[in-house]
Amino acid sequence: QVQLVASGGGSVQAGGSLRLSCAVSGYTTRGGCMAWFRQSPGAEPERVATIDSDGSTSYANSVKGRFTISEDSAKNTLYLQMDNMKPEDTAMYYCAAGREAGVCRFPYSGQGTQVTVSS
């Protein structure tokens, strides 16, 4: 059974930083396909960052240059470093993982952690 538990959310002022963690069990982060999503009330989920099995990363334009996704295979944990944060980054953030038919489709996801950025 795959479990993903996100933590590290909180309140921060604009320009500040937070680091989110996602503890993973039942799925190996090394060599896996993993991502961070966020969702604001009334909005569709947005995939903000992805890390693939070869270590390559990709980011939504809205966070590019400010957010960094990484994973620690020894701890089987995924991270999201968020710098120079903006009020529009306010959302529930959650991590997801997995492939279907070899494609990153993130069938596994966990509960979120709330991030609030004040101006």
Tab-separated table of N, CA and C in Angstrom:
chain	number	residue	atom	x	y	z
A	1	GLN	N	0.853	-1.186	0.000
A	1	GLN	CA	0.000	0.000	0.000
A	1	GLN	C	0.893	1.242	0.000
A	2	VAL	N	0.654	2.129	-0.946
A	2	VAL	CA	1.444	3.340	-1.075
A	2	VAL	C	0.848	4.424	-0.195
A	3	GLN	N	1.714	5.057	0.597
A	3	GLN	CA	1.282	6.179	1.424
A	3	GLN	C	2.227	7.346	1.222
A	4	LEU	N	1.667	8.534	1.106
A	4	LEU	CA	2.444	9.759	0.981
A	4	LEU	C	1.919	10.752	2.014
A	5	VAL	N	2.807	11.231	2.858
A	5	VAL	CA	2.413	12.134	3.939
A	5	VAL	C	3.212	13.431	3.819
A	6	ALA	N	2.511	14.496	3.468
A	6	ALA	CA	3.149	15.803	3.303
A	6	ALA	C	3.162	16.577	4.614
A	7	SER	N	4.201	17.374	4.792
A	7	SER	CA	4.318	18.212	5.978
A	7	SER	C	5.157	19.433	5.645
A	8	GLY	N	5.204	20.384	6.575
A	8	GLY	CA	6.051	21.551	6.390
A	8	GLY	C	5.329	22.821	5.995
A	9	GLY	N	4.031	22.729	5.786
A	9	GLY	CA	3.277	23.916	5.432
A	9	GLY	C	3.177	24.880	6.599
A	10	GLY	N	2.662	26.065	6.314
A	10	GLY	CA	2.505	27.069	7.356
A	10	GLY	C	2.228	28.422	6.754
A	11	SER	N	2.393	29.451	7.570
A	11	SER	CA	2.165	30.820	7.132
A	11	SER	C	3.502	31.545	7.016
A	12	VAL	N	3.637	32.322	5.957
A	12	VAL	CA	4.877	33.046	5.709
A	12	VAL	C	4.534	34.359	5.014
A	13	GLN	N	5.379	35.350	5.190
A	13	GLN	CA	5.177	36.613	4.489
A	13	GLN	C	5.752	36.536	3.089
A	14	ALA	N	5.245	37.375	2.234
A	14	ALA	CA	5.749	37.441	0.862
A	14	ALA	C	7.267	37.674	0.885
A	15	GLY	N	7.960	36.936	0.012
A	15	GLY	CA	9.413	36.993	-0.017
A	15	GLY	C	10.082	35.948	0.838
A	16	GLY	N	9.316	35.281	1.680
A	16	GLY	CA	9.865	34.270	2.573
A	16	GLY	C	9.998	32.906	1.911
A	17	SER	N	10.412	31.920	2.718
A	17	SER	CA	10.673	30.572	2.218
A	17	SER	C	10.018	29.520	3.113
A	18	LEU	N	9.696	28.396	2.497
A	18	LEU	CA	9.241	27.207	3.209
A	18	LEU	C	9.800	25.992	2.501
A	19	ARG	N	9.983	24.896	3.244
A	19	ARG	CA	10.355	23.633	2.627
A	19	ARG	C	9.337	22.578	3.016
A	20	LEU	N	8.695	22.017	2.010
A	20	LEU	CA	7.739	20.943	2.227
A	20	LEU	C	8.444	19.595	2.119
A	21	SER	N	7.976	18.635	2.897
A	21	SER	CA	8.480	17.268	2.840
A	21	SER	C	7.327	16.319	2.565
A	22	CYS	N	7.639	15.225	1.901
A	22	CYS	CA	6.643	14.187	1.628
A	22	CYS	C	7.293	12.844	1.939
A	23	ALA	N	6.898	12.239	3.051
A	23	ALA	CA	7.415	10.928	3.427
A	23	ALA	C	6.638	9.852	2.678
A	24	VAL	N	7.376	8.983	1.982
A	24	VAL	CA	6.760	7.998	1.101
A	24	VAL	C	7.008	6.590	1.627
A	25	SER	N	5.987	5.762	1.609
A	25	SER	CA	6.138	4.345	1.926
A	25	SER	C	5.382	3.534	0.888
A	26	GLY	N	5.900	2.336	0.605
A	26	GLY	CA	5.268	1.487	-0.388
A	26	GLY	C	5.622	1.849	-1.822
A	27	TYR	N	6.473	2.813	-2.018
A	27	TYR	CA	6.897	3.256	-3.356
A	27	TYR	C	8.300	3.830	-3.202
A	28	THR	N	9.210	3.450	-4.109
A	28	THR	CA	10.593	3.889	-4.014
A	28	THR	C	10.784	5.194	-4.752
A	29	THR	N	11.216	6.234	-4.030
A	29	THR	CA	11.395	7.535	-4.678
A	29	THR	C	12.535	7.486	-5.693
A	30	ARG	N	13.586	6.735	-5.376
A	30	ARG	CA	14.694	6.631	-6.323
A	30	ARG	C	14.240	5.852	-7.550
A	31	GLY	N	14.366	6.491	-8.684
A	31	GLY	CA	13.911	5.846	-9.902
A	31	GLY	C	12.420	5.985	-10.161
A	32	GLY	N	11.748	6.706	-9.309
A	32	GLY	CA	10.316	6.866	-9.480
A	32	GLY	C	9.958	8.153	-10.201
A	33	CYS	N	8.685	8.386	-10.343
A	33	CYS	CA	8.173	9.608	-10.952
A	33	CYS	C	7.299	10.275	-9.890
A	34	MET	N	7.664	11.500	-9.501
A	34	MET	CA	6.987	12.134	-8.388
A	34	MET	C	6.733	13.605	-8.684
A	35	ALA	N	5.757	14.163	-8.006
A	35	ALA	CA	5.397	15.553	-8.274
A	35	ALA	C	4.757	16.193	-7.049
A	36	TRP	N	4.770	17.512	-7.069
A	36	TRP	CA	4.020	18.315	-6.122
A	36	TRP	C	2.893	19.017	-6.894
A	37	PHE	N	1.712	18.970	-6.316
A	37	PHE	CA	0.554	19.671	-6.835
A	37	PHE	C	0.089	20.686	-5.790
A	38	ARG	N	-0.703	21.650	-6.242
A	38	ARG	CA	-1.357	22.557	-5.301
A	38	ARG	C	-2.758	22.856	-5.825
A	39	GLN	N	-3.620	23.176	-4.876
A	39	GLN	CA	-4.995	23.492	-5.234
A	39	GLN	C	-5.535	24.552	-4.298
A	40	SER	N	-6.088	25.602	-4.885
A	40	SER	CA	-6.755	26.656	-4.128
A	40	SER	C	-8.257	26.411	-4.182
A	41	PRO	N	-9.013	26.930	-3.220
A	41	PRO	CA	-10.464	26.729	-3.222
A	41	PRO	C	-11.087	27.205	-4.532
A	42	GLY	N	-11.881	26.359	-5.146
A	42	GLY	CA	-12.575	26.720	-6.369
A	42	GLY	C	-11.731	26.610	-7.624
A	43	ALA	N	-10.468	26.199	-7.475
A	43	ALA	CA	-9.580	26.119	-8.634
A	43	ALA	C	-9.230	24.674	-8.942
A	44	GLU	N	-8.777	24.436	-10.157
A	44	GLU	CA	-8.312	23.106	-10.536
A	44	GLU	C	-6.926	22.864	-9.931
A	45	PRO	N	-6.588	21.604	-9.672
A	45	PRO	CA	-5.230	21.313	-9.204
A	45	PRO	C	-4.200	21.759	-10.238
A	46	GLU	N	-3.075	22.231	-9.739
A	46	GLU	CA	-1.979	22.647	-10.606
A	46	GLU	C	-0.735	21.849	-10.246
A	47	ARG	N	-0.129	21.213	-11.245
A	47	ARG	CA	1.126	20.508	-10.993
A	47	ARG	C	2.249	21.546	-11.000
A	48	VAL	N	2.931	21.727	-9.909
A	48	VAL	CA	3.931	22.785	-9.827
A	48	VAL	C	5.344	22.289	-10.096
A	49	ALA	N	5.630	21.024	-9.801
A	49	ALA	CA	6.994	20.518	-10.004
A	49	ALA	C	6.969	19.006	-10.143
A	50	THR	N	7.857	18.490	-11.004
A	50	THR	CA	7.953	17.063	-11.273
A	50	THR	C	9.418	16.649	-11.254
A	51	ILE	N	9.681	15.447	-10.725
A	51	ILE	CA	11.010	14.858	-10.821
A	51	ILE	C	10.857	13.439	-11.342
A	52	ASP	N	11.639	13.095	-12.362
A	52	ASP	CA	11.496	11.810	-13.012
A	52	ASP	C	12.639	10.892	-12.612
A	53	SER	N	12.602	9.663	-13.110
A	53	SER	CA	13.533	8.625	-12.694
A	53	SER	C	14.983	8.940	-13.016
A	54	ASP	N	15.221	9.768	-14.028
A	54	ASP	CA	16.592	10.122	-14.394
A	54	ASP	C	17.058	11.375	-13.667
A	55	GLY	N	16.238	11.884	-12.748
A	55	GLY	CA	16.593	13.079	-11.994
A	55	GLY	C	16.201	14.373	-12.665
A	56	SER	N	15.655	14.292	-13.855
A	56	SER	CA	15.240	15.510	-14.547
A	56	SER	C	14.040	16.129	-13.836
A	57	THR	N	13.977	17.445	-13.870
A	57	THR	CA	12.906	18.169	-13.190
A	57	THR	C	12.207	19.120	-14.156
A	58	SER	N	10.979	19.441	-13.845
A	58	SER	CA	10.239	20.432	-14.619
A	58	SER	C	9.335	21.195	-13.672
A	59	TYR	N	9.004	22.426	-14.067
A	59	TYR	CA	8.247	23.307	-13.193
A	59	TYR	C	7.175	24.051	-13.963
A	60	ALA	N	6.104	24.390	-13.266
A	60	ALA	CA	5.115	25.293	-13.835
A	60	ALA	C	5.747	26.666	-14.000
A	61	ASN	N	5.326	27.385	-15.020
A	61	ASN	CA	5.888	28.714	-15.259
A	61	ASN	C	5.709	29.630	-14.052
A	62	SER	N	4.631	29.428	-13.316
A	62	SER	CA	4.314	30.295	-12.191
A	62	SER	C	5.321	30.172	-11.040
A	63	VAL	N	6.096	29.073	-11.004
A	63	VAL	CA	7.033	28.866	-9.898
A	63	VAL	C	8.471	28.723	-10.368
A	64	LYS	N	8.682	28.720	-11.662
A	64	LYS	CA	10.019	28.493	-12.206
A	64	LYS	C	10.991	29.550	-11.679
A	65	GLY	N	12.152	29.087	-11.217
A	65	GLY	CA	13.153	29.996	-10.663
A	65	GLY	C	12.973	30.274	-9.185
A	66	ARG	N	11.831	29.856	-8.602
A	66	ARG	CA	11.575	30.103	-7.182
A	66	ARG	C	11.453	28.798	-6.385
A	67	PHE	N	10.942	27.760	-7.011
A	67	PHE	CA	10.736	26.475	-6.336
A	67	PHE	C	11.746	25.451	-6.854
A	68	THR	N	12.135	24.526	-5.966
A	68	THR	CA	13.058	23.453	-6.339
A	68	THR	C	12.553	22.132	-5.774
A	69	ILE	N	12.370	21.152	-6.640
A	69	ILE	CA	11.956	19.820	-6.215
A	69	ILE	C	13.189	18.929	-6.106
A	70	SER	N	13.204	18.061	-5.095
A	70	SER	CA	14.311	17.127	-4.926
A	70	SER	C	13.819	15.908	-4.160
A	71	GLU	N	14.640	14.871	-4.163
A	71	GLU	CA	14.282	13.682	-3.393
A	71	GLU	C	15.534	13.116	-2.719
A	72	ASP	N	15.330	12.509	-1.572
A	72	ASP	CA	16.396	11.860	-0.821
A	72	ASP	C	16.051	10.376	-0.771
A	73	SER	N	16.762	9.593	-1.567
A	73	SER	CA	16.434	8.173	-1.658
A	73	SER	C	16.733	7.431	-0.359
A	74	ALA	N	17.709	7.909	0.418
A	74	ALA	CA	18.019	7.256	1.686
A	74	ALA	C	16.856	7.383	2.664
A	75	LYS	N	16.132	8.476	2.579
A	75	LYS	CA	14.990	8.714	3.466
A	75	LYS	C	13.660	8.428	2.773
A	76	ASN	N	13.726	8.098	1.476
A	76	ASN	CA	12.508	7.895	0.683
A	76	ASN	C	11.543	9.060	0.861
A	77	THR	N	12.088	10.246	0.703
A	77	THR	CA	11.336	11.467	0.951
A	77	THR	C	11.491	12.435	-0.217
A	78	LEU	N	10.410	13.095	-0.548
A	78	LEU	CA	10.377	14.114	-1.592
A	78	LEU	C	10.300	15.471	-0.919
A	79	TYR	N	10.955	16.471	-1.538
A	79	TYR	CA	10.966	17.815	-0.967
A	79	TYR	C	10.531	18.849	-1.999
A	80	LEU	N	10.063	19.978	-1.492
A	80	LEU	CA	9.809	21.145	-2.334
A	80	LEU	C	10.298	22.365	-1.568
A	81	GLN	N	11.398	22.937	-2.052
A	81	GLN	CA	11.924	24.178	-1.478
A	81	GLN	C	11.252	25.343	-2.203
A	82	MET	N	10.618	26.218	-1.431
A	82	MET	CA	9.887	27.340	-2.004
A	82	MET	C	10.519	28.623	-1.496
A	83	ASP	N	11.060	29.416	-2.399
A	83	ASP	CA	11.713	30.680	-2.067
A	83	ASP	C	11.003	31.841	-2.743
A	84	ASN	N	11.254	33.035	-2.227
A	84	ASN	CA	10.654	34.248	-2.791
A	84	ASN	C	9.155	34.043	-3.015
A	85	MET	N	8.508	33.619	-1.989
A	85	MET	CA	7.110	33.249	-2.116
A	85	MET	C	6.209	34.456	-2.309
A	86	LYS	N	5.071	34.204	-2.988
A	86	LYS	CA	4.121	35.251	-3.320
A	86	LYS	C	2.752	34.883	-2.763
A	87	PRO	N	1.890	35.875	-2.543
A	87	PRO	CA	0.538	35.569	-2.042
A	87	PRO	C	-0.201	34.571	-2.933
A	88	GLU	N	0.055	34.606	-4.224
A	88	GLU	CA	-0.631	33.670	-5.127
A	88	GLU	C	-0.144	32.227	-4.983
A	89	ASP	N	0.890	32.000	-4.171
A	89	ASP	CA	1.320	30.639	-3.871
A	89	ASP	C	0.451	29.994	-2.786
A	90	THR	N	-0.423	30.770	-2.185
A	90	THR	CA	-1.308	30.239	-1.147
A	90	THR	C	-2.187	29.132	-1.710
A	91	ALA	N	-2.131	27.946	-1.097
A	91	ALA	CA	-2.884	26.790	-1.574
A	91	ALA	C	-2.633	25.608	-0.648
A	92	MET	N	-3.390	24.528	-0.907
A	92	MET	CA	-3.099	23.252	-0.281
A	92	MET	C	-2.126	22.530	-1.205
A	93	TYR	N	-1.003	22.106	-0.669
A	93	TYR	CA	0.024	21.414	-1.450
A	93	TYR	C	0.014	19.931	-1.097
A	94	TYR	N	0.108	19.082	-2.113
A	94	TYR	CA	0.178	17.659	-1.859
A	94	TYR	C	1.125	16.995	-2.850
A	95	CYS	N	1.661	15.852	-2.460
A	95	CYS	CA	2.603	15.122	-3.289
A	95	CYS	C	1.904	13.927	-3.929
A	96	ALA	N	2.440	13.514	-5.071
A	96	ALA	CA	1.861	12.406	-5.822
A	96	ALA	C	2.982	11.620	-6.490
A	97	ALA	N	2.679	10.376	-6.847
A	97	ALA	CA	3.727	9.514	-7.394
A	97	ALA	C	3.128	8.453	-8.299
A	98	GLY	N	3.999	7.908	-9.159
A	98	GLY	CA	3.642	6.704	-9.893
A	98	GLY	C	3.435	6.880	-11.380
A	99	ARG	N	3.451	5.733	-12.027
A	99	ARG	CA	3.253	5.658	-13.469
A	99	ARG	C	2.099	4.712	-13.785
A	100	GLU	N	1.529	4.922	-14.948
A	100	GLU	CA	0.564	3.975	-15.511
A	100	GLU	C	0.970	3.735	-16.952
A	101	ALA	N	1.169	2.474	-17.298
A	101	ALA	CA	1.632	2.119	-18.641
A	101	ALA	C	2.922	2.855	-18.976
A	102	GLY	N	3.806	3.021	-17.976
A	102	GLY	CA	5.097	3.641	-18.201
A	102	GLY	C	5.092	5.155	-18.243
A	103	VAL	N	3.924	5.763	-18.127
A	103	VAL	CA	3.809	7.220	-18.204
A	103	VAL	C	3.530	7.786	-16.820
A	104	CYS	N	4.162	8.908	-16.481
A	104	CYS	CA	3.904	9.555	-15.191
A	104	CYS	C	2.464	10.041	-15.167
A	105	ARG	N	1.641	9.363	-14.385
A	105	ARG	CA	0.232	9.760	-14.271
A	105	ARG	C	-0.187	9.952	-12.815
A	106	PHE	N	0.709	9.681	-11.915
A	106	PHE	CA	0.522	9.962	-10.488
A	106	PHE	C	-0.749	9.349	-9.907
A	107	PRO	N	-0.884	8.038	-9.970
A	107	PRO	CA	-2.070	7.397	-9.397
A	107	PRO	C	-2.104	7.416	-7.875
A	108	TYR	N	-0.966	7.705	-7.252
A	108	TYR	CA	-0.901	7.745	-5.791
A	108	TYR	C	-0.742	9.186	-5.339
A	109	SER	N	-1.514	9.568	-4.342
A	109	SER	CA	-1.378	10.907	-3.778
A	109	SER	C	-1.739	10.851	-2.306
A	110	GLY	N	-1.300	11.877	-1.583
A	110	GLY	CA	-1.544	11.896	-0.156
A	110	GLY	C	-2.337	13.108	0.274
A	111	GLN	N	-2.496	13.252	1.572
A	111	GLN	CA	-3.197	14.415	2.086
A	111	GLN	C	-2.287	15.626	1.947
A	112	GLY	N	-2.837	16.786	1.941
A	112	GLY	CA	-2.057	17.980	1.688
A	112	GLY	C	-1.587	18.683	2.941
A	113	THR	N	-0.776	19.707	2.719
A	113	THR	CA	-0.341	20.594	3.782
A	113	THR	C	-0.595	22.025	3.317
A	114	GLN	N	-1.210	22.826	4.185
A	114	GLN	CA	-1.640	24.161	3.794
A	114	GLN	C	-0.488	25.147	3.830
A	115	VAL	N	-0.393	25.954	2.779
A	115	VAL	CA	0.594	27.032	2.698
A	115	VAL	C	-0.158	28.344	2.510
A	116	THR	N	0.157	29.314	3.351
A	116	THR	CA	-0.483	30.636	3.273
A	116	THR	C	0.598	31.702	3.226
A	117	VAL	N	0.541	32.549	2.202
A	117	VAL	CA	1.518	33.613	2.024
A	117	VAL	C	0.786	34.951	2.126
A	118	SER	N	1.210	35.773	3.056
A	118	SER	CA	0.567	37.074	3.255
A	118	SER	C	1.432	38.174	2.649
A	119	SER	N	0.743	39.221	2.202
A	119	SER	CA	1.453	40.324	1.545
A	119	SER	C	1.935	41.350	2.560
